[in-house]
């Protein structure tokens, strides 16, 4: 549906869900350790390339802020 409205938004949506999927799997795999000590997530080269491709559109659409609130 998103692609019908704006093809670029569909790319952003796909990348967002891909990153969220990686993070959810890492949290599930880490179990209680993730909540106690934080978590590092590794993104594969293709996902990094996909994110780089949509980064200008995302930056133009929403303000970029630190995940740690700084």
Short mmCIF file of N, CA and C in Angstrom, two decimals:
data_model
loop_
_atom_site.label_atom_id
_atom_site.label_comp_id
_atom_site.label_asym_id
_atom_site.label_seq_id
_atom_site.Cartn_x
_atom_site.Cartn_y
_atom_site.Cartn_z
N UNK A 1 0.81 -1.18 0.00
CA UNK A 1 0.00 0.00 0.00
C UNK A 1 0.87 1.26 0.00
N UNK A 2 1.90 1.25 0.82
CA UNK A 2 2.74 2.43 0.92
C UNK A 2 3.37 2.78 -0.43
N UNK A 3 3.77 1.77 -1.17
CA UNK A 3 4.42 2.00 -2.47
C UNK A 3 3.48 2.70 -3.45
N UNK A 4 2.19 2.51 -3.29
CA UNK A 4 1.24 3.19 -4.17
C UNK A 4 1.21 4.68 -3.90
N UNK A 5 1.40 5.05 -2.65
CA UNK A 5 1.38 6.47 -2.27
C UNK A 5 2.72 7.12 -2.57
N UNK A 6 3.80 6.48 -2.15
CA UNK A 6 5.14 7.05 -2.33
C UNK A 6 6.17 5.92 -2.33
N UNK A 7 6.75 5.60 -3.48
CA UNK A 7 7.72 4.50 -3.55
C UNK A 7 8.89 4.66 -2.59
N UNK A 8 9.36 5.89 -2.38
CA UNK A 8 10.47 6.12 -1.45
C UNK A 8 10.07 5.75 -0.02
N UNK A 9 8.84 6.07 0.35
CA UNK A 9 8.34 5.72 1.69
C UNK A 9 8.32 4.21 1.87
N UNK A 10 8.02 3.47 0.82
CA UNK A 10 8.02 2.01 0.90
C UNK A 10 9.42 1.50 1.21
N UNK A 11 10.44 2.12 0.62
CA UNK A 11 11.83 1.72 0.91
C UNK A 11 12.17 2.01 2.36
N UNK A 12 11.73 3.15 2.85
CA UNK A 12 11.98 3.50 4.25
C UNK A 12 11.28 2.50 5.17
N UNK A 13 10.05 2.17 4.84
CA UNK A 13 9.29 1.22 5.64
C UNK A 13 9.97 -0.15 5.67
N UNK A 14 10.42 -0.62 4.51
CA UNK A 14 11.10 -1.92 4.44
C UNK A 14 12.36 -1.93 5.29
N UNK A 15 13.18 -0.89 5.16
CA UNK A 15 14.42 -0.83 5.93
C UNK A 15 14.13 -0.73 7.42
N UNK A 16 13.12 0.06 7.78
CA UNK A 16 12.75 0.19 9.19
C UNK A 16 12.34 -1.14 9.79
N UNK A 17 11.52 -1.90 9.07
CA UNK A 17 11.10 -3.20 9.57
C UNK A 17 12.26 -4.18 9.61
N UNK A 18 13.19 -4.09 8.66
CA UNK A 18 14.35 -4.97 8.66
C UNK A 18 15.22 -4.71 9.89
N UNK A 19 15.47 -3.42 10.18
CA UNK A 19 16.28 -3.07 11.35
C UNK A 19 15.56 -3.51 12.63
N UNK A 20 14.27 -3.24 12.70
CA UNK A 20 13.50 -3.65 13.87
C UNK A 20 13.56 -5.16 14.06
N UNK A 21 13.47 -5.90 12.98
CA UNK A 21 13.57 -7.36 13.07
C UNK A 21 14.91 -7.82 13.63
N UNK A 22 16.00 -7.18 13.17
CA UNK A 22 17.34 -7.52 13.67
C UNK A 22 17.44 -7.22 15.16
N UNK A 23 16.92 -6.08 15.57
CA UNK A 23 16.98 -5.68 16.98
C UNK A 23 16.15 -6.63 17.84
N UNK A 24 14.95 -6.95 17.40
CA UNK A 24 14.09 -7.86 18.18
C UNK A 24 14.76 -9.22 18.34
N UNK A 25 15.33 -9.75 17.26
CA UNK A 25 16.01 -11.05 17.36
C UNK A 25 17.19 -10.98 18.32
N UNK A 26 17.96 -9.90 18.25
CA UNK A 26 19.11 -9.76 19.16
C UNK A 26 18.65 -9.70 20.61
N UNK A 27 17.57 -8.98 20.88
CA UNK A 27 17.04 -8.88 22.24
C UNK A 27 16.56 -10.25 22.71
N UNK A 28 15.84 -10.95 21.86
CA UNK A 28 15.35 -12.28 22.23
C UNK A 28 16.50 -13.24 22.48
N UNK A 29 17.53 -13.19 21.61
CA UNK A 29 18.68 -14.08 21.76
C UNK A 29 19.47 -13.77 23.03
N UNK A 30 19.55 -12.49 23.40
CA UNK A 30 20.34 -12.09 24.56
C UNK A 30 19.60 -12.35 25.87
N UNK A 31 18.28 -12.38 25.82
CA UNK A 31 17.49 -12.64 27.03
C UNK A 31 17.65 -11.55 28.07
N UNK A 32 17.79 -11.94 29.31
CA UNK A 32 17.86 -11.00 30.43
C UNK A 32 19.10 -10.12 30.36
N UNK A 33 20.16 -10.59 29.73
CA UNK A 33 21.40 -9.83 29.63
C UNK A 33 21.15 -8.51 28.90
N UNK A 34 20.28 -8.52 27.89
CA UNK A 34 20.00 -7.31 27.12
C UNK A 34 19.42 -6.22 28.00
N UNK A 35 18.54 -6.59 28.92
CA UNK A 35 17.93 -5.60 29.80
C UNK A 35 18.88 -5.08 30.85
N UNK A 36 19.82 -5.90 31.27
CA UNK A 36 20.73 -5.52 32.34
C UNK A 36 21.93 -4.73 31.84
N UNK A 37 22.46 -5.10 30.70
CA UNK A 37 23.73 -4.53 30.25
C UNK A 37 23.66 -3.78 28.94
N UNK A 38 22.50 -3.63 28.36
CA UNK A 38 22.41 -3.03 27.03
C UNK A 38 22.67 -4.07 25.97
N UNK A 39 22.78 -3.62 24.74
CA UNK A 39 22.89 -4.58 23.64
C UNK A 39 23.59 -3.94 22.45
N UNK A 40 24.49 -4.68 21.84
CA UNK A 40 25.12 -4.27 20.59
C UNK A 40 24.50 -5.09 19.47
N UNK A 41 24.19 -4.45 18.35
CA UNK A 41 23.57 -5.13 17.22
C UNK A 41 24.45 -4.96 15.99
N UNK A 42 24.67 -6.05 15.27
CA UNK A 42 25.45 -6.00 14.05
C UNK A 42 24.51 -6.04 12.85
N UNK A 43 24.70 -5.12 11.92
CA UNK A 43 23.91 -5.08 10.70
C UNK A 43 24.76 -5.58 9.55
N UNK A 44 24.20 -6.42 8.68
CA UNK A 44 24.99 -6.92 7.56
C UNK A 44 25.19 -5.82 6.52
N UNK A 45 26.10 -6.05 5.60
CA UNK A 45 26.49 -5.04 4.62
C UNK A 45 25.31 -4.59 3.76
N UNK A 46 24.44 -5.49 3.38
CA UNK A 46 23.31 -5.12 2.52
C UNK A 46 22.34 -4.21 3.26
N UNK A 47 22.08 -4.52 4.53
CA UNK A 47 21.17 -3.67 5.32
C UNK A 47 21.78 -2.29 5.52
N UNK A 48 23.07 -2.22 5.75
CA UNK A 48 23.75 -0.93 5.89
C UNK A 48 23.63 -0.14 4.58
N UNK A 49 23.82 -0.80 3.46
CA UNK A 49 23.69 -0.13 2.16
C UNK A 49 22.26 0.37 1.94
N UNK A 50 21.28 -0.44 2.33
CA UNK A 50 19.88 -0.03 2.20
C UNK A 50 19.57 1.19 3.06
N UNK A 51 20.10 1.20 4.27
CA UNK A 51 19.88 2.33 5.18
C UNK A 51 20.56 3.59 4.63
N UNK A 52 21.77 3.45 4.12
CA UNK A 52 22.46 4.60 3.53
C UNK A 52 21.68 5.18 2.36
N UNK A 53 21.04 4.31 1.59
CA UNK A 53 20.29 4.76 0.41
C UNK A 53 19.08 5.60 0.79
N UNK A 54 18.47 5.29 1.93
CA UNK A 54 17.26 6.03 2.34
C UNK A 54 17.54 7.13 3.35
N UNK A 55 18.77 7.19 3.85
CA UNK A 55 19.11 8.16 4.90
C UNK A 55 18.76 9.61 4.53
N UNK A 56 19.06 10.08 3.33
CA UNK A 56 18.71 11.47 3.00
C UNK A 56 17.21 11.74 3.10
N UNK A 57 16.40 10.80 2.65
CA UNK A 57 14.94 10.99 2.70
C UNK A 57 14.45 10.99 4.14
N UNK A 58 15.03 10.13 4.97
CA UNK A 58 14.62 10.06 6.37
C UNK A 58 15.03 11.34 7.09
N UNK A 59 16.25 11.79 6.86
CA UNK A 59 16.72 13.01 7.51
C UNK A 59 15.88 14.21 7.10
N UNK A 60 15.41 14.21 5.87
CA UNK A 60 14.58 15.31 5.40
C UNK A 60 13.17 15.27 5.96
N UNK A 61 12.72 14.10 6.36
CA UNK A 61 11.34 13.93 6.82
C UNK A 61 11.18 14.08 8.34
N UNK A 62 12.18 13.64 9.08
CA UNK A 62 12.09 13.68 10.55
C UNK A 62 13.40 14.16 11.13
N UNK A 63 13.36 14.84 12.27
CA UNK A 63 14.61 15.25 12.92
C UNK A 63 15.36 14.02 13.45
N UNK A 64 16.66 14.00 13.26
CA UNK A 64 17.48 12.90 13.74
C UNK A 64 17.96 13.25 15.14
N UNK A 65 17.69 12.36 16.09
CA UNK A 65 18.12 12.57 17.47
C UNK A 65 18.88 11.36 17.97
N UNK A 66 19.62 11.55 19.02
CA UNK A 66 20.37 10.46 19.61
C UNK A 66 19.42 9.50 20.30
N UNK A 67 19.74 8.22 20.23
CA UNK A 67 18.94 7.20 20.90
C UNK A 67 19.04 7.33 22.42
N UNK A 68 20.09 8.00 22.89
CA UNK A 68 20.30 8.14 24.32
C UNK A 68 19.74 9.45 24.84
N UNK A 69 19.09 10.22 23.99
CA UNK A 69 18.43 11.44 24.43
C UNK A 69 19.36 12.62 24.65
N UNK A 70 20.55 12.60 24.05
CA UNK A 70 21.48 13.71 24.22
C UNK A 70 21.43 14.65 23.05
#
